[in-house]
Amino acid sequence: MPFVRRALLREWGSLYAAVRAGLVTRGWRAIPLTLCAVTLTGLFQLVQNQSWGYGLIQGIGSVRAEDPLWLALLRTPLSLFVPALHLPVWGALAQVLLVFGIAEICLGRARTLLVAYAATLAGTLYARIGIALGPDAPLGLGLPASDAHVVDTGPSAAVVGLAVVVCRRYGAWLTGGLVVLAMIVEVIFKNNLAGKEHLAAIAAVLVACAVREVLAFSAAGRRPGGAVAGRGRALRRSGPGSGA
């Protein structure tokens, strides 16, 4: 159907072209960070399901709001790769491979890692703030004290944050909106710590994107070309005979 094809091209055309170009030109070499992330996630899942390995993984990569902040910050980088025990690991591996892979090609390794860490850290810090606010906080922003014992989301907050950033950058507005909507629905029907941490991750990356755009716009306005363009637009708006 031509209409569906045009809609898909508008939504995913530029994103698909960028991912295809990266994979065609470099193959698996385009996503070394993603391959490392998938390997670590699978390895951590394997180890934490052993009687001798559960305590080890908890000690190096599991973050709870009851932990001292310095310890939580120390564990947060590895917490990106510790999947939830109660969820199928194949789902986590597929999410990391798909979303991290697309992000690494489209954003670059450094920015992908930065966004993933920022999204995870936002969820970790929100858990502490939410528990401090308490379950009766307005707008459902608070959390019960029992959530202090719950392990943070692991790679899912990073996956959600990266998905939103990539969709925003490549104009996949419908897809990005569906990701946000899915997280809101999750909180409505399953009001738990993980769902709210996902929303905190989304809010953090959107604020970071907005700040970056404002700074870029301000920097462009300070450049000589930007200033000349601004004066040109002002003169065109004033027009001849306007008294300008």
PDB file of C-alpha atoms in Angstrom:
ATOM      1  CA  MET A   1       0.000   0.000   0.000  1.00  0.00           C
ATOM      2  CA  PRO A   2       1.561   3.322  -1.076  1.00  0.00           C
ATOM      3  CA  PHE A   3       0.174   5.217   1.917  1.00  0.00           C
ATOM      4  CA  VAL A   4       1.666   2.764   4.418  1.00  0.00           C
ATOM      5  CA  ARG A   5       4.987   2.758   2.585  1.00  0.00           C
ATOM      6  CA  ARG A   6       5.155   6.562   2.628  1.00  0.00           C
ATOM      7  CA  ALA A   7       4.264   6.620   6.321  1.00  0.00           C
ATOM      8  CA  LEU A   8       6.988   4.079   7.124  1.00  0.00           C
ATOM      9  CA  LEU A   9       9.524   6.044   5.092  1.00  0.00           C
ATOM     10  CA  ARG A  10       8.642   9.235   6.934  1.00  0.00           C
ATOM     11  CA  GLU A  11       8.903   7.521  10.289  1.00  0.00           C
ATOM     12  CA  TRP A  12      11.925   5.270   9.815  1.00  0.00           C
ATOM     13  CA  GLY A  13      13.472   6.210   6.465  1.00  0.00           C
ATOM     14  CA  SER A  14      16.408   8.281   7.703  1.00  0.00           C
ATOM     15  CA  LEU A  15      16.993   5.991  10.681  1.00  0.00           C
ATOM     16  CA  TYR A  16      16.996   2.893   8.481  1.00  0.00           C
ATOM     17  CA  ALA A  17      19.390   4.531   6.022  1.00  0.00           C
ATOM     18  CA  ALA A  18      21.834   5.446   8.793  1.00  0.00           C
ATOM     19  CA  VAL A  19      21.782   1.960  10.352  1.00  0.00           C
ATOM     20  CA  ARG A  20      22.079   0.214   6.979  1.00  0.00           C
ATOM     21  CA  ALA A  21      24.996   2.401   5.924  1.00  0.00           C
ATOM     22  CA  GLY A  22      26.828   1.666   9.169  1.00  0.00           C
ATOM     23  CA  LEU A  23      26.339  -2.089   8.922  1.00  0.00           C
ATOM     24  CA  VAL A  24      27.112  -2.297   5.200  1.00  0.00           C
ATOM     25  CA  THR A  25      30.345  -0.328   5.471  1.00  0.00           C
ATOM     26  CA  ARG A  26      31.664  -1.773   8.737  1.00  0.00           C
ATOM     27  CA  GLY A  27      29.622  -4.869   9.554  1.00  0.00           C
ATOM     28  CA  TRP A  28      29.887  -6.031  13.158  1.00  0.00           C
ATOM     29  CA  ARG A  29      32.794  -3.636  13.654  1.00  0.00           C
ATOM     30  CA  ALA A  30      30.188  -0.846  13.771  1.00  0.00           C
ATOM     31  CA  ILE A  31      28.850  -2.046  17.122  1.00  0.00           C
ATOM     32  CA  PRO A  32      31.699  -3.203  19.401  1.00  0.00           C
ATOM     33  CA  LEU A  33      30.133  -1.515  22.442  1.00  0.00           C
ATOM     34  CA  THR A  34      26.847  -3.306  21.800  1.00  0.00           C
ATOM     35  CA  LEU A  35      28.541  -6.684  21.466  1.00  0.00           C
ATOM     36  CA  CYS A  36      30.369  -6.091  24.746  1.00  0.00           C
ATOM     37  CA  ALA A  37      27.103  -5.064  26.419  1.00  0.00           C
ATOM     38  CA  VAL A  38      25.298  -8.196  25.189  1.00  0.00           C
ATOM     39  CA  THR A  39      28.190 -10.404  26.292  1.00  0.00           C
ATOM     40  CA  LEU A  40      28.339  -8.823  29.749  1.00  0.00           C
ATOM     41  CA  THR A  41      24.561  -9.047  30.192  1.00  0.00           C
ATOM     42  CA  GLY A  42      24.559 -12.728  29.258  1.00  0.00           C
ATOM     43  CA  LEU A  43      27.588 -13.443  31.440  1.00  0.00           C
ATOM     44  CA  PHE A  44      26.134 -11.648  34.464  1.00  0.00           C
ATOM     45  CA  GLN A  45      22.856 -13.521  34.053  1.00  0.00           C
ATOM     46  CA  LEU A  46      24.703 -16.836  33.904  1.00  0.00           C
ATOM     47  CA  VAL A  47      26.825 -16.060  36.955  1.00  0.00           C
ATOM     48  CA  GLN A  48      24.044 -14.658  39.135  1.00  0.00           C
ATOM     49  CA  ASN A  49      21.999 -17.820  38.635  1.00  0.00           C
ATOM     50  CA  GLN A  50      24.769 -19.913  40.165  1.00  0.00           C
ATOM     51  CA  SER A  51      24.798 -20.552  43.902  1.00  0.00           C
ATOM     52  CA  TRP A  52      28.308 -19.138  44.123  1.00  0.00           C
ATOM     53  CA  GLY A  53      27.706 -16.183  41.809  1.00  0.00           C
ATOM     54  CA  TYR A  54      24.577 -14.455  43.079  1.00  0.00           C
ATOM     55  CA  GLY A  55      26.368 -12.614  45.898  1.00  0.00           C
ATOM     56  CA  LEU A  56      29.199 -11.620  43.566  1.00  0.00           C
ATOM     57  CA  ILE A  57      26.880  -9.959  41.023  1.00  0.00           C
ATOM     58  CA  GLN A  58      24.875  -8.315  43.769  1.00  0.00           C
ATOM     59  CA  GLY A  59      28.064  -6.883  45.196  1.00  0.00           C
ATOM     60  CA  ILE A  60      29.406  -5.396  41.962  1.00  0.00           C
ATOM     61  CA  GLY A  61      26.323  -4.426  39.966  1.00  0.00           C
ATOM     62  CA  SER A  62      23.045  -4.430  41.895  1.00  0.00           C
ATOM     63  CA  VAL A  63      21.850  -1.042  43.123  1.00  0.00           C
ATOM     64  CA  ARG A  64      19.196  -0.393  45.761  1.00  0.00           C
ATOM     65  CA  ALA A  65      18.008   2.878  47.245  1.00  0.00           C
ATOM     66  CA  GLU A  66      19.003   1.626  50.691  1.00  0.00           C
ATOM     67  CA  ASP A  67      22.655   1.518  49.609  1.00  0.00           C
ATOM     68  CA  PRO A  68      24.947   4.423  50.516  1.00  0.00           C
ATOM     69  CA  LEU A  69      25.010   6.869  47.631  1.00  0.00           C
ATOM     70  CA  TRP A  70      28.740   6.462  47.020  1.00  0.00           C
ATOM     71  CA  LEU A  71      28.326   2.708  46.742  1.00  0.00           C
ATOM     72  CA  ALA A  72      25.333   3.047  44.399  1.00  0.00           C
ATOM     73  CA  LEU A  73      27.297   5.390  42.128  1.00  0.00           C
ATOM     74  CA  LEU A  74      30.222   2.967  42.152  1.00  0.00           C
ATOM     75  CA  ARG A  75      27.981   0.066  41.113  1.00  0.00           C
ATOM     76  CA  THR A  76      25.869   1.980  38.577  1.00  0.00           C
ATOM     77  CA  PRO A  77      28.138   1.484  35.513  1.00  0.00           C
ATOM     78  CA  LEU A  78      27.974  -2.306  35.851  1.00  0.00           C
ATOM     79  CA  SER A  79      24.287  -2.223  36.830  1.00  0.00           C
ATOM     80  CA  LEU A  80      23.549  -1.443  33.170  1.00  0.00           C
ATOM     81  CA  PHE A  81      24.376  -5.075  32.412  1.00  0.00           C
ATOM     82  CA  VAL A  82      22.687  -6.900  35.304  1.00  0.00           C
ATOM     83  CA  PRO A  83      19.313  -8.196  34.017  1.00  0.00           C
ATOM     84  CA  ALA A  84      16.337  -8.601  36.319  1.00  0.00           C
ATOM     85  CA  LEU A  85      16.155 -12.069  37.846  1.00  0.00           C
ATOM     86  CA  HIS A  86      12.397 -12.403  37.351  1.00  0.00           C
ATOM     87  CA  LEU A  87      12.419 -11.610  33.606  1.00  0.00           C
ATOM     88  CA  PRO A  88      13.588 -13.811  30.695  1.00  0.00           C
ATOM     89  CA  VAL A  89      17.191 -12.969  29.904  1.00  0.00           C
ATOM     90  CA  TRP A  90      16.563 -13.394  26.166  1.00  0.00           C
ATOM     91  CA  GLY A  91      14.275 -10.382  26.227  1.00  0.00           C
ATOM     92  CA  ALA A  92      16.976  -8.254  27.861  1.00  0.00           C
ATOM     93  CA  LEU A  93      19.613  -9.483  25.414  1.00  0.00           C
ATOM     94  CA  ALA A  94      17.394  -8.721  22.418  1.00  0.00           C
ATOM     95  CA  GLN A  95      16.639  -5.230  23.716  1.00  0.00           C
ATOM     96  CA  VAL A  96      20.297  -4.461  24.336  1.00  0.00           C
ATOM     97  CA  LEU A  97      21.378  -5.810  20.940  1.00  0.00           C
ATOM     98  CA  LEU A  98      18.705  -3.904  19.016  1.00  0.00           C
ATOM     99  CA  VAL A  99      18.595  -0.585  20.843  1.00  0.00           C
ATOM    100  CA  PHE A 100      22.254  -0.305  21.810  1.00  0.00           C
ATOM    101  CA  GLY A 101      23.233  -1.377  18.296  1.00  0.00           C
ATOM    102  CA  ILE A 102      21.075   1.252  16.585  1.00  0.00           C
ATOM    103  CA  ALA A 103      22.203   3.914  19.041  1.00  0.00           C
ATOM    104  CA  GLU A 104      25.891   3.064  18.644  1.00  0.00           C
ATOM    105  CA  ILE A 105      25.657   3.417  14.865  1.00  0.00           C
ATOM    106  CA  CYS A 106      23.539   6.583  14.959  1.00  0.00           C
ATOM    107  CA  LEU A 107      24.960   8.388  17.997  1.00  0.00           C
ATOM    108  CA  GLY A 108      28.463   6.981  18.276  1.00  0.00           C
ATOM    109  CA  ARG A 109      29.976   4.897  21.050  1.00  0.00           C
ATOM    110  CA  ALA A 110      30.788   7.708  23.473  1.00  0.00           C
ATOM    111  CA  ARG A 111      27.361   9.344  23.274  1.00  0.00           C
ATOM    112  CA  THR A 112      25.587   5.985  23.488  1.00  0.00           C
ATOM    113  CA  LEU A 113      27.450   5.132  26.670  1.00  0.00           C
ATOM    114  CA  LEU A 114      26.832   8.613  28.081  1.00  0.00           C
ATOM    115  CA  VAL A 115      23.069   8.488  27.419  1.00  0.00           C
ATOM    116  CA  ALA A 116      22.806   4.943  28.787  1.00  0.00           C
ATOM    117  CA  TYR A 117      24.646   5.879  31.968  1.00  0.00           C
ATOM    118  CA  ALA A 118      22.673   9.117  32.416  1.00  0.00           C
ATOM    119  CA  ALA A 119      19.345   7.313  31.990  1.00  0.00           C
ATOM    120  CA  THR A 120      20.326   4.618  34.481  1.00  0.00           C
ATOM    121  CA  LEU A 121      21.639   7.177  36.948  1.00  0.00           C
ATOM    122  CA  ALA A 122      18.419   9.195  36.660  1.00  0.00           C
ATOM    123  CA  GLY A 123      16.413   6.130  37.677  1.00  0.00           C
ATOM    124  CA  THR A 124      18.765   5.396  40.554  1.00  0.00           C
ATOM    125  CA  LEU A 125      18.550   8.937  41.921  1.00  0.00           C
ATOM    126  CA  TYR A 126      14.783   9.117  41.411  1.00  0.00           C
ATOM    127  CA  ALA A 127      14.322   6.035  43.601  1.00  0.00           C
ATOM    128  CA  ARG A 128      15.939   7.868  46.512  1.00  0.00           C
ATOM    129  CA  ILE A 129      13.921  11.025  45.921  1.00  0.00           C
ATOM    130  CA  GLY A 130      10.673   9.097  45.532  1.00  0.00           C
ATOM    131  CA  ILE A 131      11.189   7.196  48.779  1.00  0.00           C
ATOM    132  CA  ALA A 132      12.012  10.456  50.562  1.00  0.00           C
ATOM    133  CA  LEU A 133       8.744  11.969  49.247  1.00  0.00           C
ATOM    134  CA  GLY A 134       6.733   8.976  50.428  1.00  0.00           C
ATOM    135  CA  PRO A 135       3.765   7.155  48.889  1.00  0.00           C
ATOM    136  CA  ASP A 136       1.365  10.057  49.523  1.00  0.00           C
ATOM    137  CA  ALA A 137       3.309  12.569  47.416  1.00  0.00           C
ATOM    138  CA  PRO A 138       1.256  14.471  44.809  1.00  0.00           C
ATOM    139  CA  LEU A 139       1.046  13.258  41.183  1.00  0.00           C
ATOM    140  CA  GLY A 140       2.189   9.816  42.246  1.00  0.00           C
ATOM    141  CA  LEU A 141       5.816  10.941  42.418  1.00  0.00           C
ATOM    142  CA  GLY A 142       6.528   9.206  45.710  1.00  0.00           C
ATOM    143  CA  LEU A 143       7.443   5.628  46.500  1.00  0.00           C
ATOM    144  CA  PRO A 144       6.818   3.369  49.517  1.00  0.00           C
ATOM    145  CA  ALA A 145       9.703   2.777  51.901  1.00  0.00           C
ATOM    146  CA  SER A 146       9.732  -0.918  50.936  1.00  0.00           C
ATOM    147  CA  ASP A 147      11.078   0.027  47.482  1.00  0.00           C
ATOM    148  CA  ALA A 148      14.390   0.855  49.136  1.00  0.00           C
ATOM    149  CA  HIS A 149      15.082  -2.907  49.141  1.00  0.00           C
ATOM    150  CA  VAL A 150      14.205  -3.403  45.446  1.00  0.00           C
ATOM    151  CA  VAL A 151      17.010  -3.728  42.891  1.00  0.00           C
ATOM    152  CA  ASP A 152      17.057  -1.008  40.215  1.00  0.00           C
ATOM    153  CA  THR A 153      15.970  -1.701  36.662  1.00  0.00           C
ATOM    154  CA  GLY A 154      19.288  -2.816  35.170  1.00  0.00           C
ATOM    155  CA  PRO A 155      19.642  -2.313  31.405  1.00  0.00           C
ATOM    156  CA  SER A 156      15.991  -1.429  30.742  1.00  0.00           C
ATOM    157  CA  ALA A 157      16.270   2.237  31.810  1.00  0.00           C
ATOM    158  CA  ALA A 158      19.258   2.655  29.494  1.00  0.00           C
ATOM    159  CA  VAL A 159      17.370   0.960  26.652  1.00  0.00           C
ATOM    160  CA  VAL A 160      14.356   3.243  27.080  1.00  0.00           C
ATOM    161  CA  GLY A 161      16.502   6.378  27.293  1.00  0.00           C
ATOM    162  CA  LEU A 162      18.492   5.467  24.186  1.00  0.00           C
ATOM    163  CA  ALA A 163      15.338   4.619  22.228  1.00  0.00           C
ATOM    164  CA  VAL A 164      13.824   8.027  22.967  1.00  0.00           C
ATOM    165  CA  VAL A 165      17.014   9.917  22.079  1.00  0.00           C
ATOM    166  CA  VAL A 166      17.443   8.075  18.763  1.00  0.00           C
ATOM    167  CA  CYS A 167      13.782   8.559  17.810  1.00  0.00           C
ATOM    168  CA  ARG A 168      13.993  12.247  18.616  1.00  0.00           C
ATOM    169  CA  ARG A 169      17.179  12.753  16.623  1.00  0.00           C
ATOM    170  CA  TYR A 170      15.894  10.982  13.509  1.00  0.00           C
ATOM    171  CA  GLY A 171      12.354  12.316  13.611  1.00  0.00           C
ATOM    172  CA  ALA A 172      10.675   8.981  14.429  1.00  0.00           C
ATOM    173  CA  TRP A 173       8.119  10.857  16.497  1.00  0.00           C
ATOM    174  CA  LEU A 174       5.412   8.193  16.454  1.00  0.00           C
ATOM    175  CA  THR A 175       7.809   5.477  17.582  1.00  0.00           C
ATOM    176  CA  GLY A 176       9.245   7.683  20.311  1.00  0.00           C
ATOM    177  CA  GLY A 177       5.738   8.628  21.433  1.00  0.00           C
ATOM    178  CA  LEU A 178       4.737   4.962  21.612  1.00  0.00           C
ATOM    179  CA  VAL A 179       7.775   4.205  23.771  1.00  0.00           C
ATOM    180  CA  VAL A 180       6.807   6.975  26.194  1.00  0.00           C
ATOM    181  CA  LEU A 181       3.150   5.898  26.139  1.00  0.00           C
ATOM    182  CA  ALA A 182       4.111   2.295  26.869  1.00  0.00           C
ATOM    183  CA  MET A 183       6.075   3.417  29.928  1.00  0.00           C
ATOM    184  CA  ILE A 184       3.142   5.506  31.157  1.00  0.00           C
ATOM    185  CA  VAL A 185       0.773   2.557  30.710  1.00  0.00           C
ATOM    186  CA  GLU A 186       3.235   0.372  32.604  1.00  0.00           C
ATOM    187  CA  VAL A 187       3.107   2.744  35.573  1.00  0.00           C
ATOM    188  CA  ILE A 188      -0.706   2.969  35.440  1.00  0.00           C
ATOM    189  CA  PHE A 189      -1.300  -0.787  35.421  1.00  0.00           C
ATOM    190  CA  LYS A 190       1.822  -1.920  37.292  1.00  0.00           C
ATOM    191  CA  ASN A 191       2.749   0.844  39.672  1.00  0.00           C
ATOM    192  CA  ASN A 192       6.205  -0.349  40.647  1.00  0.00           C
ATOM    193  CA  LEU A 193       9.698   1.026  41.006  1.00  0.00           C
ATOM    194  CA  ALA A 194      10.878  -0.143  37.573  1.00  0.00           C
ATOM    195  CA  GLY A 195       8.089   1.667  35.728  1.00  0.00           C
ATOM    196  CA  LYS A 196       8.728   4.939  37.505  1.00  0.00           C
ATOM    197  CA  GLU A 197      12.469   4.640  36.955  1.00  0.00           C
ATOM    198  CA  HIS A 198      11.772   4.250  33.237  1.00  0.00           C
ATOM    199  CA  LEU A 199       9.809   7.518  33.267  1.00  0.00           C
ATOM    200  CA  ALA A 200      12.601   9.208  35.207  1.00  0.00           C
ATOM    201  CA  ALA A 201      15.089   8.034  32.575  1.00  0.00           C
ATOM    202  CA  ILE A 202      12.906   9.417  29.776  1.00  0.00           C
ATOM    203  CA  ALA A 203      12.482  12.755  31.551  1.00  0.00           C
ATOM    204  CA  ALA A 204      16.234  13.036  32.141  1.00  0.00           C
ATOM    205  CA  VAL A 205      17.240  12.387  28.516  1.00  0.00           C
ATOM    206  CA  LEU A 206      14.551  14.736  27.167  1.00  0.00           C
ATOM    207  CA  VAL A 207      15.729  17.524  29.464  1.00  0.00           C
ATOM    208  CA  ALA A 208      19.328  16.878  28.396  1.00  0.00           C
ATOM    209  CA  CYS A 209      18.310  17.031  24.712  1.00  0.00           C
ATOM    210  CA  ALA A 210      16.423  20.285  25.258  1.00  0.00           C
ATOM    211  CA  VAL A 211      19.367  21.875  27.103  1.00  0.00           C
ATOM    212  CA  ARG A 212      21.750  20.774  24.349  1.00  0.00           C
ATOM    213  CA  GLU A 213      19.538  22.315  21.662  1.00  0.00           C
ATOM    214  CA  VAL A 214      19.197  25.590  23.563  1.00  0.00           C
ATOM    215  CA  LEU A 215      22.969  25.793  23.998  1.00  0.00           C
ATOM    216  CA  ALA A 216      23.534  24.985  20.327  1.00  0.00           C
ATOM    217  CA  PHE A 217      21.013  27.636  19.264  1.00  0.00           C
ATOM    218  CA  SER A 218      22.649  30.212  21.523  1.00  0.00           C
ATOM    219  CA  ALA A 219      26.101  29.357  20.176  1.00  0.00           C
ATOM    220  CA  ALA A 220      24.859  29.634  16.590  1.00  0.00           C
ATOM    221  CA  GLY A 221      23.388  33.054  17.338  1.00  0.00           C
ATOM    222  CA  ARG A 222      26.740  34.257  18.654  1.00  0.00           C
ATOM    223  CA  ARG A 223      28.610  33.228  15.497  1.00  0.00           C
ATOM    224  CA  PRO A 224      29.228  35.958  12.871  1.00  0.00           C
ATOM    225  CA  GLY A 225      27.166  34.090  10.296  1.00  0.00           C
ATOM    226  CA  GLY A 226      24.345  33.607  12.751  1.00  0.00           C
ATOM    227  CA  ALA A 227      24.313  37.281  13.656  1.00  0.00           C
ATOM    228  CA  VAL A 228      24.308  38.340   9.981  1.00  0.00           C
ATOM    229  CA  ALA A 229      21.498  35.916   9.233  1.00  0.00           C
ATOM    230  CA  GLY A 230      19.539  37.287  12.170  1.00  0.00           C
ATOM    231  CA  ARG A 231      19.975  40.875  10.952  1.00  0.00           C
ATOM    232  CA  GLY A 232      18.971  39.811   7.456  1.00  0.00           C
ATOM    233  CA  ARG A 233      15.777  38.247   8.726  1.00  0.00           C
ATOM    234  CA  ALA A 234      15.013  41.360  10.755  1.00  0.00           C
ATOM    235  CA  LEU A 235      15.498  43.579   7.693  1.00  0.00           C
ATOM    236  CA  ARG A 236      13.275  41.336   5.582  1.00  0.00           C
ATOM    237  CA  ARG A 237      10.562  41.495   8.218  1.00  0.00           C
ATOM    238  CA  SER A 238      10.789  45.262   8.442  1.00  0.00           C
ATOM    239  CA  GLY A 239      10.654  45.697   4.642  1.00  0.00           C
ATOM    240  CA  PRO A 240      11.037  48.942   2.648  1.00  0.00           C
ATOM    241  CA  GLY A 241       9.289  52.000   3.961  1.00  0.00           C
ATOM    242  CA  SER A 242       8.783  50.564   7.402  1.00  0.00           C
ATOM    243  CA  GLY A 243      10.962  53.170   9.028  1.00  0.00           C
ATOM    244  CA  ALA A 244      13.556  50.601  10.135  1.00  0.00           C
TER     245      ALA A 244
END
